[in-house]
Coordinates of C-alpha atoms and ligand atoms in Angstrom, one line a residue:
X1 CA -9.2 30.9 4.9
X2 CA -9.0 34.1 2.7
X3 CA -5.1 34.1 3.0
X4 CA -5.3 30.7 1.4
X5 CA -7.6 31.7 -1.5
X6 CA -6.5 31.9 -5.0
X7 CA -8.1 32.9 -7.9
X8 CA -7.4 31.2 -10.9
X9 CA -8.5 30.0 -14.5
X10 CA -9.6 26.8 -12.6
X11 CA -12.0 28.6 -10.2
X12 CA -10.5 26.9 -7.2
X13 CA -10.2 28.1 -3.9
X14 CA -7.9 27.6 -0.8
X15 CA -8.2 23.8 1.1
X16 CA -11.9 23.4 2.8
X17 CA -13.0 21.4 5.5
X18 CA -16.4 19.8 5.9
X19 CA -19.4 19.4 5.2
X20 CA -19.2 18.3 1.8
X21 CA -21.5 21.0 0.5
X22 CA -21.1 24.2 1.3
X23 CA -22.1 28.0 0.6
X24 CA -19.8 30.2 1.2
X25 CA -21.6 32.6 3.6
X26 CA -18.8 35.4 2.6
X27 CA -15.9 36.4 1.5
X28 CA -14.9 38.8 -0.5
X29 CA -12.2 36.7 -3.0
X30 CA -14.3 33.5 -3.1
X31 CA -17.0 33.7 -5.3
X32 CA -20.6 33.0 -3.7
X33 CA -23.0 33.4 -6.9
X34 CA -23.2 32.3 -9.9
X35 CA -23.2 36.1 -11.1
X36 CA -19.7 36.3 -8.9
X37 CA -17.9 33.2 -10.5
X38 CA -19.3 34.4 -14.0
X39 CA -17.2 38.1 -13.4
X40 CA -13.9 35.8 -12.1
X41 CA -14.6 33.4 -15.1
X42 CA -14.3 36.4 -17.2
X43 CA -17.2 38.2 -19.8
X44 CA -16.8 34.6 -22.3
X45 CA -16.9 32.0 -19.1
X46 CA -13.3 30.3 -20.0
X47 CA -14.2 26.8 -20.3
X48 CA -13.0 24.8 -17.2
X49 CA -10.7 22.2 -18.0
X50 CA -11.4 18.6 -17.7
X51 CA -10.4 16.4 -15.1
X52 CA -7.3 15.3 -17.1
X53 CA -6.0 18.1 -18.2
X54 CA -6.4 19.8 -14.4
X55 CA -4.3 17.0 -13.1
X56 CA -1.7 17.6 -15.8
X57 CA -1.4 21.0 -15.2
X58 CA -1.0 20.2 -11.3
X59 CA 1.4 17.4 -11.9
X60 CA 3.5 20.2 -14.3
X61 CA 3.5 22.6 -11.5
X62 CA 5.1 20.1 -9.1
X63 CA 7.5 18.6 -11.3
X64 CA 8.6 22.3 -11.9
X65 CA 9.0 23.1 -8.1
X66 CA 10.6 19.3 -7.5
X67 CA 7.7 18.7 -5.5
X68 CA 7.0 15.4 -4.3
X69 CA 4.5 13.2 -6.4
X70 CA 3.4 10.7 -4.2
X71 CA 4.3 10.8 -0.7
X72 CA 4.8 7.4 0.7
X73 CA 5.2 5.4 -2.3
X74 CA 8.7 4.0 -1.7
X75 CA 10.6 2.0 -3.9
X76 CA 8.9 2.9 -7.7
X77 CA 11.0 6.3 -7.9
X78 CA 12.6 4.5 -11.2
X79 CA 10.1 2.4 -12.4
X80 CA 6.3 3.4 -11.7
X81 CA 6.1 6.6 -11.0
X82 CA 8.2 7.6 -14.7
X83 CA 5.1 5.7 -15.9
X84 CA 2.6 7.4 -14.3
X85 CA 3.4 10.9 -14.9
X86 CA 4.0 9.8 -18.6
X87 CA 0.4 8.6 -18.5
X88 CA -1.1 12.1 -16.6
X89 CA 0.3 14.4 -18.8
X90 CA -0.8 12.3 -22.0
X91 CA -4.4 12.7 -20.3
X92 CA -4.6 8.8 -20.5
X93 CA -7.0 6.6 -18.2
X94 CA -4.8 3.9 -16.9
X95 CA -4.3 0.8 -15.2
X96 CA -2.0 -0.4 -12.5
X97 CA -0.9 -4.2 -13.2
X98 CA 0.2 -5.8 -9.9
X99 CA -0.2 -8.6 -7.0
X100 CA -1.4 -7.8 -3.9
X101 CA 0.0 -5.5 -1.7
X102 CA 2.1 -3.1 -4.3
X103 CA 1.1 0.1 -2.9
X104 CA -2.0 0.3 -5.8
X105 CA -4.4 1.9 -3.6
X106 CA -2.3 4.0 -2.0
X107 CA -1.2 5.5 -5.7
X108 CA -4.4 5.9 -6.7
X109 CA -6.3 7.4 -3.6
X110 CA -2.2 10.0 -4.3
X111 CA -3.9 11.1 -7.4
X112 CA -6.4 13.4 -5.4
X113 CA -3.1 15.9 -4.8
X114 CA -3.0 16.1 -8.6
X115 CA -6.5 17.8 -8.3
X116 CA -7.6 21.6 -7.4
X117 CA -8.1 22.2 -3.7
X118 CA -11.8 22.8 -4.4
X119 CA -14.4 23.5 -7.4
X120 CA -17.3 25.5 -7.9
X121 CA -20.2 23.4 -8.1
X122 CA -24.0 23.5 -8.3
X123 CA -25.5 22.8 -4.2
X124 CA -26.9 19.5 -3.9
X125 CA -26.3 18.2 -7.6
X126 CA -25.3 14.4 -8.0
X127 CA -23.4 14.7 -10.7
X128 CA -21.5 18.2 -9.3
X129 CA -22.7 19.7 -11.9
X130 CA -20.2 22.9 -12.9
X131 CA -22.3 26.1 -12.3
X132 CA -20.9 27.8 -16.0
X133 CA -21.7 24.3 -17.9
X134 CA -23.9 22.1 -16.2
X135 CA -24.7 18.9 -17.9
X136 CA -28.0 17.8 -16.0
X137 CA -31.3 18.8 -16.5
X138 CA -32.1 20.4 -13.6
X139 CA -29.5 22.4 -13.1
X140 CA -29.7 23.5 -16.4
X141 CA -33.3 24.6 -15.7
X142 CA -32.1 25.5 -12.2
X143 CA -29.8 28.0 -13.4
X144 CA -32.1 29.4 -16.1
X145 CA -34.2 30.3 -13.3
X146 CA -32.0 32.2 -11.1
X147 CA -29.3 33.3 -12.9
X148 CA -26.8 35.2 -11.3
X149 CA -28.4 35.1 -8.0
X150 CA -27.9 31.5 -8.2
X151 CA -26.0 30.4 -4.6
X152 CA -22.9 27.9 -5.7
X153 CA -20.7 25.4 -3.3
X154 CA -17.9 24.5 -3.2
X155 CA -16.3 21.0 -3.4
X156 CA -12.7 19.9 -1.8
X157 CA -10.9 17.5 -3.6
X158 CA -10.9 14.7 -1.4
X159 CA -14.4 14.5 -2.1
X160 CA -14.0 14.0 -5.5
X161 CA -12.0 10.4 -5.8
X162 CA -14.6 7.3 -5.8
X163 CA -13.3 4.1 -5.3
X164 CA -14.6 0.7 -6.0
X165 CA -13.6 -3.1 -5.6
X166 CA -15.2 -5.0 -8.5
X167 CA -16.9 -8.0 -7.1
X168 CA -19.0 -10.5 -9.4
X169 CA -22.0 -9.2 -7.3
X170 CA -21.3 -5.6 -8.5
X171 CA -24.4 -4.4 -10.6
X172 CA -25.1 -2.1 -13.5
X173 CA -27.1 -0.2 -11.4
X174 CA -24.2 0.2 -8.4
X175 CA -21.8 1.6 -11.0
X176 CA -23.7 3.3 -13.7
X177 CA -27.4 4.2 -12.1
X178 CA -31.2 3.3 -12.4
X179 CA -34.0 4.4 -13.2
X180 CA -35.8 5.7 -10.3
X181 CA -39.9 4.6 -10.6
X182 CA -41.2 6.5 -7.1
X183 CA -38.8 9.9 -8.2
X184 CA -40.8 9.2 -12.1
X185 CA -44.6 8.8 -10.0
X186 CA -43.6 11.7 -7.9
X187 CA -42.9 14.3 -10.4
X188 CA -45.3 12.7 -13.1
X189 CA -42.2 11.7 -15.7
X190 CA -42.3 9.7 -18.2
X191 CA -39.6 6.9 -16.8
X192 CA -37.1 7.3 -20.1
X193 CA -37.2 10.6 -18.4
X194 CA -33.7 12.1 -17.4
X195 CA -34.8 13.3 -14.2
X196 CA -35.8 10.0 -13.1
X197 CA -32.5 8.7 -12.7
X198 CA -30.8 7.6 -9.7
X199 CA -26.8 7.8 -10.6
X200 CA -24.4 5.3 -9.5
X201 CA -21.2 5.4 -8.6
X202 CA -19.5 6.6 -11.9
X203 CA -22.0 9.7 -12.6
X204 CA -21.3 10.3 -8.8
X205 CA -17.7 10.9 -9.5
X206 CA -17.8 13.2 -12.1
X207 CA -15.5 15.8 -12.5
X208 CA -12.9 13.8 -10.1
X209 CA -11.0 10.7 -9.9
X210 CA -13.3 7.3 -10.7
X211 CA -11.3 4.1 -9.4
X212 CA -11.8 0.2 -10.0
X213 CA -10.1 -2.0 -8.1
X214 CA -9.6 -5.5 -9.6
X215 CA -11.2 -4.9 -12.6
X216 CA -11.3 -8.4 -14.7
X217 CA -13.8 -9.3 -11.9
X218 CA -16.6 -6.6 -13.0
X219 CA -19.3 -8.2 -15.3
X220 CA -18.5 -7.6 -19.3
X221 CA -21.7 -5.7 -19.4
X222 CA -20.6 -3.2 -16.7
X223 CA -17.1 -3.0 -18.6
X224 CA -19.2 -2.2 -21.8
X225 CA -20.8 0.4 -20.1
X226 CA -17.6 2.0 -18.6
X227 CA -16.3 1.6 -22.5
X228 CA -18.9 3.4 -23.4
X229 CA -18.4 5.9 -21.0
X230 CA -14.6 6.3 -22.3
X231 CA -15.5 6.6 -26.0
X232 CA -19.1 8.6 -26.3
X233 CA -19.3 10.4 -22.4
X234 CA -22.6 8.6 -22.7
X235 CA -24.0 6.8 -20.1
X236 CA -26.9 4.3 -21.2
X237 CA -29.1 3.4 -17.8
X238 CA -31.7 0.3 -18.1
X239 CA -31.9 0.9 -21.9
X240 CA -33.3 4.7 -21.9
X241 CA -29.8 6.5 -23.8
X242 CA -28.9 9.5 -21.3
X243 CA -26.5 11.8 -23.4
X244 CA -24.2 12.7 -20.0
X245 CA -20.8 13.9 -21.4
X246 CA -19.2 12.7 -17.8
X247 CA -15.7 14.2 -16.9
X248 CA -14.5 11.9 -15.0
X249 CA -10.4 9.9 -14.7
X250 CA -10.5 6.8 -14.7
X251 CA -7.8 4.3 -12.7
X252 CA -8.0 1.0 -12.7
X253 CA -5.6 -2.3 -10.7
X254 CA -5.6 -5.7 -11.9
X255 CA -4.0 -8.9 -10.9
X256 CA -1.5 -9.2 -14.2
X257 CA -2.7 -12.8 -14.9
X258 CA -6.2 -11.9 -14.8
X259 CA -5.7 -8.8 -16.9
X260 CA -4.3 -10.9 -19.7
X261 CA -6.3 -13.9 -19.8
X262 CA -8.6 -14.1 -22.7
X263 CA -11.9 -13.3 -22.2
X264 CA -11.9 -11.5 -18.9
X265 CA -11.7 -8.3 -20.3
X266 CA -13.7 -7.1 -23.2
X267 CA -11.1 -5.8 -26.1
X268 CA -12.6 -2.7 -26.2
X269 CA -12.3 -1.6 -22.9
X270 CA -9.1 -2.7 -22.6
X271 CA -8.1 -0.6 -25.9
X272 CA -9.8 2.3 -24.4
X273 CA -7.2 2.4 -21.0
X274 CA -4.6 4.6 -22.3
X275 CA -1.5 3.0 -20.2
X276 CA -0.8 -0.5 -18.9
X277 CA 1.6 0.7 -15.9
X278 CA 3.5 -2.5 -14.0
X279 CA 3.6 -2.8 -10.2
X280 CA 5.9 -4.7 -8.4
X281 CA 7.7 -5.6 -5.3
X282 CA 10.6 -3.8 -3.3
X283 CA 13.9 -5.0 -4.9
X284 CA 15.8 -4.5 -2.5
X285 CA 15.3 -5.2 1.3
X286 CA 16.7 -1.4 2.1
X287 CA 13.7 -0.7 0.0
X288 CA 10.9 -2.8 1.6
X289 CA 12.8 -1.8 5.1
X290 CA 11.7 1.0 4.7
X291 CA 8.1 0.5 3.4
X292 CA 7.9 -1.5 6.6
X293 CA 9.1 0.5 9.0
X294 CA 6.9 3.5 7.4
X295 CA 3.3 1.1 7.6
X296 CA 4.4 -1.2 10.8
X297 CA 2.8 0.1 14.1
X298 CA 5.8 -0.3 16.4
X299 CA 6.3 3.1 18.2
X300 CA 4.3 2.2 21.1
X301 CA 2.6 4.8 23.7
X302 CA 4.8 3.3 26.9
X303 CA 6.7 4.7 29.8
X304 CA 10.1 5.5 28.1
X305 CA 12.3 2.1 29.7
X306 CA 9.1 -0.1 28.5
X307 CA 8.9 1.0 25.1
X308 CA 9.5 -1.9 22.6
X309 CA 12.9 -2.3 21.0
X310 CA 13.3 -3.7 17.5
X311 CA 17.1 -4.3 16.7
X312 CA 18.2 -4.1 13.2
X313 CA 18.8 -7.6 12.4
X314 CA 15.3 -8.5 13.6
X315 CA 14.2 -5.9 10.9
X316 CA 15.9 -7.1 8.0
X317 CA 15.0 -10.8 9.0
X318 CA 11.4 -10.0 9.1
X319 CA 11.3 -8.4 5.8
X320 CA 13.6 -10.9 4.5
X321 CA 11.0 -13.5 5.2
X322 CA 9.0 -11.9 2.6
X323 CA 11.8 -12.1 0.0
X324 CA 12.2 -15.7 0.7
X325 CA 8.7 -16.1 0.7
X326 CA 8.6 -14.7 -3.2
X327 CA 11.1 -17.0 -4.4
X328 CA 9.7 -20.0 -2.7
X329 CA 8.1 -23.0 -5.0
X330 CA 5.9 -24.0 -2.7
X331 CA 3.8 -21.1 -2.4
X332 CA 1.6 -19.1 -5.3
X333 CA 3.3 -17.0 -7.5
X334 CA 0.0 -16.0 -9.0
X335 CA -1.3 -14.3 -5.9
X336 CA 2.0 -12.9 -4.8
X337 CA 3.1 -12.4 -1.0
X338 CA 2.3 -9.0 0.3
X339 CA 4.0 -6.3 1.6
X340 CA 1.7 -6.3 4.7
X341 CA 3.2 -10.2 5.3
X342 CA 6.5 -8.3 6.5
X343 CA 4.4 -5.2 8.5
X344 CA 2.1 -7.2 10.4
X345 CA 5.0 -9.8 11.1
X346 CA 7.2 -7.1 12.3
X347 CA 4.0 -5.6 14.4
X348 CA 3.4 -9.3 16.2
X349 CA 6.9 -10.1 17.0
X350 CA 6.8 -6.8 18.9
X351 CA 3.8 -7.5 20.5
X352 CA 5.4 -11.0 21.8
X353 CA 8.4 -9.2 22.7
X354 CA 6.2 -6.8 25.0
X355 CA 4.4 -9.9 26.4
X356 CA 7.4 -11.5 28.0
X357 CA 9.0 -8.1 29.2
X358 CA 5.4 -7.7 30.9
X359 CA 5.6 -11.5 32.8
X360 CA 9.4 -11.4 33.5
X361 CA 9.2 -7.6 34.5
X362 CA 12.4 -7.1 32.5
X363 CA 12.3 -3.8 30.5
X364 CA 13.3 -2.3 27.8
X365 CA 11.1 -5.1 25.5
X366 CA 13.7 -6.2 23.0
X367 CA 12.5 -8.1 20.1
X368 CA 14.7 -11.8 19.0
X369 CA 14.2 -14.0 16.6
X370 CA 11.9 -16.6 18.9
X371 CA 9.7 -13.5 18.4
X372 CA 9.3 -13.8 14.5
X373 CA 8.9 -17.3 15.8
X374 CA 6.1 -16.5 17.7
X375 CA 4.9 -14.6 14.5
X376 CA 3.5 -17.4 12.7
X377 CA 0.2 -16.5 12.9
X378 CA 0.4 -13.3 11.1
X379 CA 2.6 -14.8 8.1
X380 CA 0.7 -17.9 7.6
X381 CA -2.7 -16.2 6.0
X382 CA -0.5 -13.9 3.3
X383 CA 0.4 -16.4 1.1
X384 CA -1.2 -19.2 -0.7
X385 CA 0.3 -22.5 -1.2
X386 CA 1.0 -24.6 -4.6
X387 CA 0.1 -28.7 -3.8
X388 CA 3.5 -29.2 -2.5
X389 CA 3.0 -26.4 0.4
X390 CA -0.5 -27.6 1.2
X391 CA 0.8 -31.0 2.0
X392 CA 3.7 -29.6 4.5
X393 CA 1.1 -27.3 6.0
X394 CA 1.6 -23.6 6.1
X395 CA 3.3 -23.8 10.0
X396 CA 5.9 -26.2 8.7
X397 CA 6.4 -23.9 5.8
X398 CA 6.5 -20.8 7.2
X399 CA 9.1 -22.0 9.9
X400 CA 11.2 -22.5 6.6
X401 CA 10.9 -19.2 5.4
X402 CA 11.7 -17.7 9.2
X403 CA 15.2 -20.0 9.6
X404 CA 15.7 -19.9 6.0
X405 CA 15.7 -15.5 6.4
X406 CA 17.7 -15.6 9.1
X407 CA 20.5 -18.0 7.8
X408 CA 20.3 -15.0 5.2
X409 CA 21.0 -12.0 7.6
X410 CA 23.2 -13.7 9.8
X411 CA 25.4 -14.9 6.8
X412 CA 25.3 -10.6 6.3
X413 CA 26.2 -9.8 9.6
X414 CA 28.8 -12.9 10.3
X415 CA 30.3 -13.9 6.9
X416 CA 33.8 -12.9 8.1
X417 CA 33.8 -13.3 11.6
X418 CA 35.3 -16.1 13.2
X419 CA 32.5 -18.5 15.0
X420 CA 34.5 -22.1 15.5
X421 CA 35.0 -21.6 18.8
X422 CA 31.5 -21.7 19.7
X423 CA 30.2 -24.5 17.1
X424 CA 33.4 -26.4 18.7
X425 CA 32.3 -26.3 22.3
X426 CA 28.3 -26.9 21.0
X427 CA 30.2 -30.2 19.1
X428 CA 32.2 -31.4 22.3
X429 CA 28.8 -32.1 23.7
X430 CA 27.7 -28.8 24.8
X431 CA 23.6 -28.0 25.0
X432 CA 21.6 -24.7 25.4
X433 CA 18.2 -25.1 26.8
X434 CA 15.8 -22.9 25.3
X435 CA 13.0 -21.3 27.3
X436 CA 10.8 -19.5 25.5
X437 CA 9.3 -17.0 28.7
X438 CA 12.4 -17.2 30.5
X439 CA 14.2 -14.0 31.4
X440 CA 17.3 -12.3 29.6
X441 CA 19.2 -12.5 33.2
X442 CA 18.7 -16.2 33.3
X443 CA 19.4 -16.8 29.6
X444 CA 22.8 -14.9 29.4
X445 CA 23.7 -16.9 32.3
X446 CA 23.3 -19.9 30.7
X447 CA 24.9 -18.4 27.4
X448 CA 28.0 -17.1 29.4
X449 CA 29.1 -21.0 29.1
X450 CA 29.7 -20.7 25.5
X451 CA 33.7 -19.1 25.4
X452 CA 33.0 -16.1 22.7
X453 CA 29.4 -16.6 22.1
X454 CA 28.6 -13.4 24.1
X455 CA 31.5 -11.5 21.8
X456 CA 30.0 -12.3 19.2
X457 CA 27.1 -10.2 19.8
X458 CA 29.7 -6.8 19.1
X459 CA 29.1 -8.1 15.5
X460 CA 25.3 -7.4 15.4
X461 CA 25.9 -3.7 16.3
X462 CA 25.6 -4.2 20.1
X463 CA 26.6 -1.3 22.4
X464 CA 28.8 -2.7 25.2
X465 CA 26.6 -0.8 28.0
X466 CA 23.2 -2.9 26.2
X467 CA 20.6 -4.0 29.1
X468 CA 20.4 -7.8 29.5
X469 CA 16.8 -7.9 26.8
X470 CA 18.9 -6.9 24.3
X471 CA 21.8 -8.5 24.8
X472 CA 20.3 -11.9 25.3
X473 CA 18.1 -11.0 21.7
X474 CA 21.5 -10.6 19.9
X475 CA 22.9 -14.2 21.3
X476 CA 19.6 -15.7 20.3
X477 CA 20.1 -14.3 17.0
X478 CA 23.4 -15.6 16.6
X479 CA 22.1 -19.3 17.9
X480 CA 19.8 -19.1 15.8
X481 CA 22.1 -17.7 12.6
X482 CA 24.3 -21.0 13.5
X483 CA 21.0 -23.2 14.0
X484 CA 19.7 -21.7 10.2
X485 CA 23.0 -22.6 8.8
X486 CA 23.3 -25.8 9.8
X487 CA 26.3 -25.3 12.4
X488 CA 24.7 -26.2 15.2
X489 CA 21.3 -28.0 15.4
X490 CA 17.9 -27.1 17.7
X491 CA 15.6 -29.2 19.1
X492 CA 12.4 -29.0 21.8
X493 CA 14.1 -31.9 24.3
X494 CA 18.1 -30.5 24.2
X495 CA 18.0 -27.2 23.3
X496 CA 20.8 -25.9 21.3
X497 CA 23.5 -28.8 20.6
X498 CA 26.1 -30.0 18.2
X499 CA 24.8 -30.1 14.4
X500 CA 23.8 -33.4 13.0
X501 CA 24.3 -32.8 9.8
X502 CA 27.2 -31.7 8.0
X503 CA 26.7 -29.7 4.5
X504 CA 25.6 -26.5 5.4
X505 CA 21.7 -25.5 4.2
X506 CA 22.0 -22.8 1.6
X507 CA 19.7 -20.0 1.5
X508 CA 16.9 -20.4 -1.2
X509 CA 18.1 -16.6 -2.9
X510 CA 21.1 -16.2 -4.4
X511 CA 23.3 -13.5 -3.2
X512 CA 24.1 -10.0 -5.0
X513 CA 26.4 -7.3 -3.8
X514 CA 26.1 -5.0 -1.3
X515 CA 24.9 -1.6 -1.8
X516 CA 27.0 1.2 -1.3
X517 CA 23.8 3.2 -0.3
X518 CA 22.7 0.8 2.8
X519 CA 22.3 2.1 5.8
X520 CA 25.6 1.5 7.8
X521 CA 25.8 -1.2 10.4
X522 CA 26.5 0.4 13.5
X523 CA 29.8 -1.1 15.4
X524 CA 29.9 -4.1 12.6
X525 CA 31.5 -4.2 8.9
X526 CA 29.5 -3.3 6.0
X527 CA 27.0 -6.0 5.8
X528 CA 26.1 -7.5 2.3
X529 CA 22.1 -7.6 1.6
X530 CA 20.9 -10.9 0.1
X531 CA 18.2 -9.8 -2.4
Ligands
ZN601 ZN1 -26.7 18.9 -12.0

C-alpha cells in the first residue's frame, strides 16, 4: 500500500480498495488528519485543482509517456479520441453525439483513468466535501470544531463517476436534491435551511465525473438546472437558492437527431457543453472484427477437443451482417444497428454450433453459416424497421442481410478461383440435401459427390489435416457463397440444386479495396473486404 503512495500537489494517494469511506488507521506517508494533509498541502493550503483541470493534467502525463487513453475503444484512434483529448485539455464539458451501440458508455465510464487514484475527503460528507475547502455547512462547522485533529478519508476514483440514463420520469429531485422536511423537524431548521437538503445525484458527484446518458429526454427544467449548474456552481433546490460552487465534469450522449431537433434541448444548455464530439460506427469490418471478437463471449470453459471453433469466414460474415444491416432501406437509419447486433450474433451461432456437436457427439464444435442461420433470434431485436421492412417481417429480412453478407465474404474469399465445375454438375441436375442436425461425417459424404467442391474448401484457409466439423462448415460456406450469389439455388424440399435464375444478386454495399493492413488469410490469396 505504502510502496504505492505518492505525495503530490493533488493530495492523492496509491489505488484503494473498499469500503468507500475510509480512515486511514496508519501510515506514515498518507495523511490521516486534517492537521497532517494541512503540513503535505504546505503552510498556504495550495488550492486543489478542479475536476477539469486534474483530468488534464492526467491526460498530459499519458500522452507524454504514450500511454494508452482508453483501453478498449477500437476503431476512433483517428476520429474520436483527437476530439476528446482536444475537449479535456480545454477543460470543456462535452457531449458524445451517436446511435446506439458506439462504445459511449464505455468512453465515458474510460474518463475515471483520467482522475487521481484517490482524494482526501471529509468522512461521511455527501457532497465529498474537500477537508482544506469544504463547501457544505456542516463541514465547515465540522472542521471549525476539530481542527487539525479532524479524522479525513479517503476516496478512490471509481467512486467518483455517476452515471445516469435520462428518462421522461427522471425528477428534479433525482438529479439535483430536495428538501428534506423530517431532517428540517429533527434538527429544528427552518426548511430554506441548507442543512435540510437531501442532494441528488449531481451534488453526489461532486468533485468527479457526472454523466447523462441520452440527454434530449431529461425535462427542460432539469436541463435548466444542470445549466445553471454550468454557469453559476449554483444549485437552486425546490425554490430555496443553495449557493454550492459544485466541481463536478460533466459528459453527456445523445441520439444526433434528437440533439438537433428544435426544442429538445434548451439553447442555453446546449451553449454551455463545450464540445459536440461525433460517434460512429467501425469503418471497416477489420475494425468491428475486432470490437467483436474483444466483447463476444466465445472462449468457452470446455474440455480442450469440445471447445467451440469459429473459422474466420464465419467471423467476417457475422460482422458483415451488421454492415449490410447499416446500408439497408428497409431498416431505421435514425436508431442505427448496434455493434452488439454482430456480438451477440457471433455469441448464438456458437452456441448452435455447440448444440449439434453435443447431439451428434462430433467434436471439436465448428461454427457454419446454417449457424448465423440459426442466429435470427439475436439479430432480429437490434434493428428497427422503416414501413417497407415491417411489411416483409424482420425474419424475412434478416435472412436477407445473412445471404446478402455472405454473397459479400464469399465473393472475398472466391473472386478468383475457379467454381464452374461445381455449379456445372449442381446444373446437370445435381441436388444436396440439407439437414440441419445431421453430422459432418454424413454431410461430407454426401458433398464428396460434387467433383471439386471439397477443394474448394483450401480456399477458405482450411488445413488439409481439418477434423470433419470443420471441414463440412467450410463446404457449407461455399454452398452457401454459391446459393448468396445466385449460382446455385436452395430450397427446404431439394436441398441445394441448379440456380433458377440467371443474373447474379449483387451485394447491397459497394466494394472498396483491400487493405494492406488486414489480417492475412491463412492458405488463401489476399482477400478484398467489402466495406
Ligand atoms: Zn460537506
Amino acid at each position: 500500500m505504502l510502496a504505492r503512495a505518492r505525495t503530490c500537489a493533488h493530495y492523492s494517494v496509491g489505488a484503494r480498495r473498499r469500503p468507500k469511506y475510509r480512515v486511514l488507521e496508519s501510515s506514515m506517508a498518507i495523511p490521516r488528519s486534517l492537521g497532517e494533509l494541512r503540513r503535505v498541502a504546505g503552510a498556504s493550503g495550495p488550492r486543489h485543482p478542479s475536476v477539469r483541470e486534474e483530468v488534464r493534467s492526467n491526460l498530459i502525463r499519458k500522452l507524454r509517456a504514450g500511454d494508452p487513453l482508453f483501453p478498449g475503444v477500437i476503431g476512433y484512434e483517428e476520429t474520436v479520441i483527437p476530439q476528446l483529448v482536444n475537449a479535456l485539455l480545454s477543460r470543456h464539458n462535452f457531449i458524445l453525439l451517436g446511435l446506439r451501440g458506439q462504445a459511449k458508455s464505455r468512453i465515458l465510464r474510460g474518463l475515471v483513468h483520467l482522475l487521481d487514484e484517490s482524494i482526501a475527503i471529509v468522512p461521511g460528507c455527501e457532497l465529498h466535501d474537500d477537508p482544506l475547502q469544504p463547501l457544505c455547512a456542516a463541514c465547515r462547522a465540522r472542521v471549525a470544531r476539530e481542527g487539525d485533529d479532524m479524522p479525513i478519508a479517503w476516496l478512490s476514483r471509481d467512486d467518483r463517476y455517476v452515471e445516469k440514463l435520462a428518462t421522461p420520469d427522471v425528477t428534479i429531485a433525482d438529479i439535483l436534491g430536495d428538501v428534506d422536511p423530517i431532517k428540517a423537524a429533527r434538527g429544528g431548521l427552518e426548511l430554506g435551511n441548507e442543512l435540510t437538503m437531501h442532494y441528488g445525484l449531481l451534488p453526489r458527484a461532486n468533485r468527479g465525473i457526472f454523466a447523462v446518458n441520452e440527454l434530449p429526454d431529461l425535462a427542460g427544467k432539469i436541463q435548466v438546472g444542470l445549466f445553471n449548474i454550468l454557469q453559476e456552481g449554483d444549485v437552486q433546490i425546490k425554490g430555496y437558492p443553495v449557493r454550492l460552487r459544485l466541481d463536478v465534469l460533466m459528459a453527456f450522449t445523445a441520439n444526433p437527431e434528437d440533439y438537433t431537433a428544435r426544442g429538445k434541448i434548451i439553447t442555453p444548455l446546449k451553449d454551455r457543453i463545450g464540445s459536440e464530439i461525433r460517434t460512429h460506427y467501425p469503418t471497416t469490418r477489420h475494425q468491428a472484427m475486432a470490437i467483436t471478437t474483444q466483447e463476444a463471449w466465445t472462449t468457452r470453459p470446455a474440455a480442450e477437443d469440445e471447445a467451440v471453433r469459429l473459422p474466420q469466414y464465419i467471423r467476417e460474415v457475422v460482422e458483415e451482417i451488421a454492415f449490410q444491416a447499416r446500408a439497408e432501406r428497409r431498416i431505421d437509419k435514425r436508431s442505427g444497428v448496434s455493434q452488439r447486433l454482430p456480438i451477440t450474433c457471433l455469441e448464438n451461432a456458437a452456441s448452435n454450433a455447440e448444440r449439434r456437436s453435443l447431439l451428434n457427439r462430433e467434436y471439436p464444435a465448428v461454427a457454419g453459416v446454417i449457424d448465423v442461420y440459426a442466429a435470427l433470434p439475436s439479430i432480429t431485436g437490434k434493428f428497427e424497421m422503416e414501413y417497407e421492412g415491417e411489411l416483409r417481417g424482420a425474419d424475412a429480412v434478416a435472412r436477407d442481410l445473412i445471404r446478402a453478407a455472405v454473397a459479400n465474404v464469399f465473393i472475398g474469399h472466391f473472386e478468383n478461383t475457379d467454381t464452374r465445375g461445381v455449379v456445372e454438375w449442381f446444373d446437370a441436375g445435381g441436388s444436396l440435401q440439407i439437414d440441419e442436425n445431421g453430422t459432418a461425417e454424413a454431410f461430407l459424404a454426401d458433398a464428396a459427390r460434387v467433383p471439386g467442391l471439397l477443394d474448394l474448401t483450401r480456399q477458405t484457409g482450411l488445413e488439409p489435416k481439418a477434423p470433419p466439423t470443420s471441414r463440412a462448415s467450410a463446404v457449407g460456406f461455399i454452398l452457401e457463397g454459391l446459393y448468396a450469389t445466385k449460382k446455385i439455388s436452395r430450397s427446404d424440399e431439394r436441398g441445394y440444386h441448379a440456380a433458377e435464375t440467371a443474373a447474379p444478386r449483387r451485394p447491397a454495399r459497394v466494394t472498396e479495396p483491400s487493405f494492406d493492413d488486414m489480417p492475412p488469410v491463412p492458405g488463401g490469396a489476399k482477400k478484398k473486404y467489402y466495406n
